[in-house]
mmCIF file of C-alpha atoms and ligand atoms in Angstrom:
data_model
loop_
_atom_site.group_PDB
_atom_site.id
_atom_site.type_symbol
_atom_site.label_atom_id
_atom_site.label_comp_id
_atom_site.label_asym_id
_atom_site.label_seq_id
_atom_site.Cartn_x
_atom_site.Cartn_y
_atom_site.Cartn_z
ATOM 1 C CA MET A 1 -146.179 100.045 -2.230
ATOM 2 C CA SER A 2 -143.169 102.182 -1.348
ATOM 3 C CA THR A 3 -143.362 104.923 1.226
ATOM 4 C CA GLY A 4 -140.356 106.785 -0.095
ATOM 5 C CA PHE A 5 -138.331 106.357 3.119
ATOM 6 C CA LEU A 6 -134.683 105.423 3.089
ATOM 7 C CA LEU A 7 -134.535 101.841 4.237
ATOM 8 C CA PRO A 8 -131.640 99.557 5.214
ATOM 9 C CA LEU A 9 -130.599 96.354 3.477
ATOM 10 C CA LEU A 10 -132.096 93.265 4.965
ATOM 11 C CA GLU A 11 -129.856 90.749 3.373
ATOM 12 C CA GLY A 12 -126.081 90.710 2.722
ATOM 13 C CA ASP A 13 -125.147 93.514 5.006
ATOM 14 C CA GLU A 14 -123.224 93.546 8.230
ATOM 15 C CA ALA A 15 -126.413 94.796 10.028
ATOM 16 C CA SER A 16 -128.803 92.258 8.459
ATOM 17 C CA GLU A 17 -129.031 90.228 11.674
ATOM 18 C CA PHE A 18 -129.825 93.390 13.619
ATOM 19 C CA TRP A 19 -132.766 94.079 11.327
ATOM 20 C CA GLN A 20 -133.995 90.466 11.422
ATOM 21 C CA GLY A 21 -134.025 90.780 15.291
ATOM 22 C CA CYS A 22 -136.097 93.885 15.016
ATOM 23 C CA ALA A 23 -138.624 91.893 12.852
ATOM 24 C CA ARG A 24 -138.907 89.391 15.713
ATOM 25 C CA GLY A 25 -139.240 92.128 18.332
ATOM 26 C CA GLU A 26 -135.709 91.822 19.739
ATOM 27 C CA LEU A 27 -133.333 94.780 20.008
ATOM 28 C CA LEU A 28 -129.950 93.106 19.319
ATOM 29 C CA VAL A 29 -126.506 94.486 19.746
ATOM 30 C CA GLN A 30 -123.270 93.074 18.271
ATOM 31 C CA VAL A 31 -120.744 91.660 20.739
ATOM 32 C CA CYS A 32 -117.076 90.898 20.162
ATOM 33 C CA GLY A 33 -116.396 87.177 20.454
ATOM 34 C CA ASN A 34 -112.832 87.866 21.753
ATOM 35 C CA CYS A 35 -113.062 90.829 24.232
ATOM 36 C CA GLY A 36 -116.842 90.716 24.878
ATOM 37 C CA ARG A 37 -117.384 94.400 24.311
ATOM 38 C CA ARG A 38 -120.623 95.512 22.595
ATOM 39 C CA ARG A 39 -120.562 97.759 19.545
ATOM 40 C CA MET A 40 -123.132 99.766 17.570
ATOM 41 C CA PRO A 41 -123.498 100.137 14.610
ATOM 42 C CA PRO A 42 -122.545 96.550 13.534
ATOM 43 C CA ARG A 43 -119.196 96.196 11.843
ATOM 44 C CA PRO A 44 -117.047 93.292 10.891
ATOM 45 C CA MET A 45 -114.011 94.114 13.145
ATOM 46 C CA CYS A 46 -113.934 94.943 16.848
ATOM 47 C CA PRO A 47 -112.669 98.533 17.305
ATOM 48 C CA PHE A 48 -111.140 97.580 20.684
ATOM 49 C CA CYS A 49 -109.194 94.371 19.932
ATOM 50 C CA ARG A 50 -109.472 93.926 16.137
ATOM 51 C CA SER A 51 -111.096 90.495 16.369
ATOM 52 C CA THR A 52 -113.456 89.574 13.557
ATOM 53 C CA GLU A 53 -115.209 87.077 15.872
ATOM 54 C CA ARG A 54 -118.670 88.425 16.612
ATOM 55 C CA HIS A 55 -122.280 87.516 17.546
ATOM 56 C CA TYR A 56 -125.398 89.279 18.640
ATOM 57 C CA GLU A 57 -127.075 89.456 21.989
ATOM 58 C CA ALA A 58 -130.549 90.611 22.920
ATOM 59 C CA THR A 59 -130.778 93.774 25.032
ATOM 60 C CA SER A 60 -133.406 95.067 27.542
ATOM 61 C CA GLY A 61 -134.654 97.614 25.021
ATOM 62 C CA ARG A 62 -134.538 100.230 27.678
ATOM 63 C CA GLY A 63 -132.551 103.291 27.823
ATOM 64 C CA THR A 64 -132.478 107.150 28.229
ATOM 65 C CA ILE A 65 -132.508 109.945 25.703
ATOM 66 C CA TRP A 66 -128.940 111.085 25.318
ATOM 67 C CA SER A 67 -129.583 113.735 22.730
ATOM 68 C CA PHE A 68 -132.131 114.791 20.132
ATOM 69 C CA VAL A 69 -132.915 117.109 17.202
ATOM 70 C CA ILE A 70 -136.200 118.278 15.674
ATOM 71 C CA ALA A 71 -136.145 117.945 11.938
ATOM 72 C CA HIS A 72 -137.681 120.758 9.743
ATOM 73 C CA PRO A 73 -137.784 121.119 5.929
ATOM 74 C CA PRO A 74 -136.105 121.073 3.572
ATOM 75 C CA LEU A 75 -136.312 117.218 3.826
ATOM 76 C CA LEU A 76 -136.921 114.381 1.344
ATOM 77 C CA PRO A 77 -140.585 114.389 0.386
ATOM 78 C CA ALA A 78 -141.627 111.377 2.488
ATOM 79 C CA TYR A 79 -140.010 112.996 5.548
ATOM 80 C CA GLY A 80 -141.122 116.564 4.789
ATOM 81 C CA GLU A 81 -144.808 115.477 5.143
ATOM 82 C CA LEU A 82 -144.134 114.428 8.791
ATOM 83 C CA ALA A 83 -142.063 117.461 9.856
ATOM 84 C CA PRO A 84 -141.488 118.681 12.356
ATOM 85 C CA TYR A 85 -140.522 115.368 13.895
ATOM 86 C CA ASN A 86 -137.882 114.280 16.432
ATOM 87 C CA VAL A 87 -134.759 112.239 15.961
ATOM 88 C CA ILE A 88 -133.378 110.960 19.305
ATOM 89 C CA VAL A 89 -130.192 109.225 20.410
ATOM 90 C CA VAL A 90 -130.783 106.667 23.123
ATOM 91 C CA ALA A 91 -128.121 105.374 25.478
ATOM 92 C CA LEU A 92 -128.863 101.728 26.366
ATOM 93 C CA ASP A 93 -129.389 101.121 30.088
ATOM 94 C CA GLU A 94 -127.085 98.092 30.357
ATOM 95 C CA ASP A 95 -124.236 99.828 28.379
ATOM 96 C CA PRO A 96 -124.606 103.590 27.963
ATOM 97 C CA SER A 97 -121.773 103.587 25.464
ATOM 98 C CA ILE A 98 -124.201 101.836 23.097
ATOM 99 C CA ARG A 99 -126.319 104.405 21.468
ATOM 100 C CA PHE A 100 -129.242 103.985 19.015
ATOM 101 C CA VAL A 101 -130.627 106.682 16.715
ATOM 102 C CA GLY A 102 -134.365 106.602 16.281
ATOM 103 C CA ASN A 103 -137.619 108.492 16.874
ATOM 104 C CA LEU A 104 -139.624 109.048 20.050
ATOM 105 C CA VAL A 105 -143.284 108.061 19.576
ATOM 106 C CA ALA A 106 -146.326 108.494 21.750
ATOM 107 C CA GLY A 107 -147.190 104.757 21.730
ATOM 108 C CA PRO A 108 -146.529 101.457 19.940
ATOM 109 C CA GLU A 109 -148.461 102.675 16.862
ATOM 110 C CA GLY A 110 -147.497 106.302 17.118
ATOM 111 C CA ALA A 111 -146.097 108.332 14.205
ATOM 112 C CA ILE A 112 -142.636 109.961 14.355
ATOM 113 C CA ASN A 113 -144.366 113.338 14.797
ATOM 114 C CA SER A 114 -146.777 112.089 17.514
ATOM 115 C CA VAL A 115 -144.770 113.622 20.388
ATOM 116 C CA ASP A 116 -144.766 117.365 21.158
ATOM 117 C CA PRO A 117 -141.130 118.413 20.494
ATOM 118 C CA THR A 118 -141.198 120.777 23.415
ATOM 119 C CA SER A 119 -141.818 117.838 25.792
ATOM 120 C CA ILE A 120 -138.603 115.927 24.921
ATOM 121 C CA GLU A 121 -135.873 116.058 27.504
ATOM 122 C CA ILE A 122 -132.378 114.656 27.593
ATOM 123 C CA GLY A 123 -132.136 111.901 30.303
ATOM 124 C CA ALA A 124 -135.832 110.871 29.949
ATOM 125 C CA PRO A 125 -136.313 107.094 30.243
ATOM 126 C CA VAL A 126 -137.563 105.296 27.099
ATOM 127 C CA GLU A 127 -138.207 101.730 25.875
ATOM 128 C CA VAL A 128 -138.150 100.271 22.501
ATOM 129 C CA VAL A 129 -141.192 99.524 20.323
ATOM 130 C CA PHE A 130 -141.104 97.986 16.851
ATOM 131 C CA GLN A 131 -142.845 99.564 13.853
ATOM 132 C CA PRO A 132 -143.014 98.116 10.362
ATOM 133 C CA VAL A 133 -142.237 100.466 7.491
ATOM 134 C CA ASP A 134 -142.495 98.706 4.069
ATOM 135 C CA ASP A 135 -140.465 95.468 4.522
ATOM 136 C CA VAL A 136 -138.406 96.790 7.427
ATOM 137 C CA THR A 137 -139.218 96.765 11.152
ATOM 138 C CA PHE A 138 -137.745 99.825 12.860
ATOM 139 C CA PRO A 139 -136.847 100.130 16.537
ATOM 140 C CA ARG A 140 -138.545 103.286 17.873
ATOM 141 C CA TRP A 141 -138.848 104.583 21.385
ATOM 142 C CA MET A 142 -141.599 105.555 23.673
ATOM 143 C CA PRO A 143 -141.518 107.192 27.123
ATOM 144 C CA ARG A 144 -141.550 104.793 30.116
HETATM 145 ZN ZN1 ZN B 201 -113.001 92.890 20.815
#
């Protein structure tokens, strides 16, 4: 059964390994094999040294809210049913230049509209949780 959400490719894409990590409960970040700098989103070439050597490393899954928006209709039908919901940008604790876009949820099983939008604050500490949607496991964030 399809939920109607826009979902990433799980195979044959530069980010496939990232999504496979999420399915295992690991928040991975791509790391340059030459200069060692992290990058997100995954891409084939390092933006700092142009090396194509790369691998993934697990992260702490902890960060802070760097920015957020509250989505309101008009939206695609699957998303409109959940509006208003939040979309947050999280800066990773061990490397704040690495930022993830996701949703703040009230708990590990919480929906993307489970947090009162007026309670969201930039700088609030969060930690990752993993939620399946169709065949994909999404990293989402809950307060810590
Ligand atoms: Zn590099």
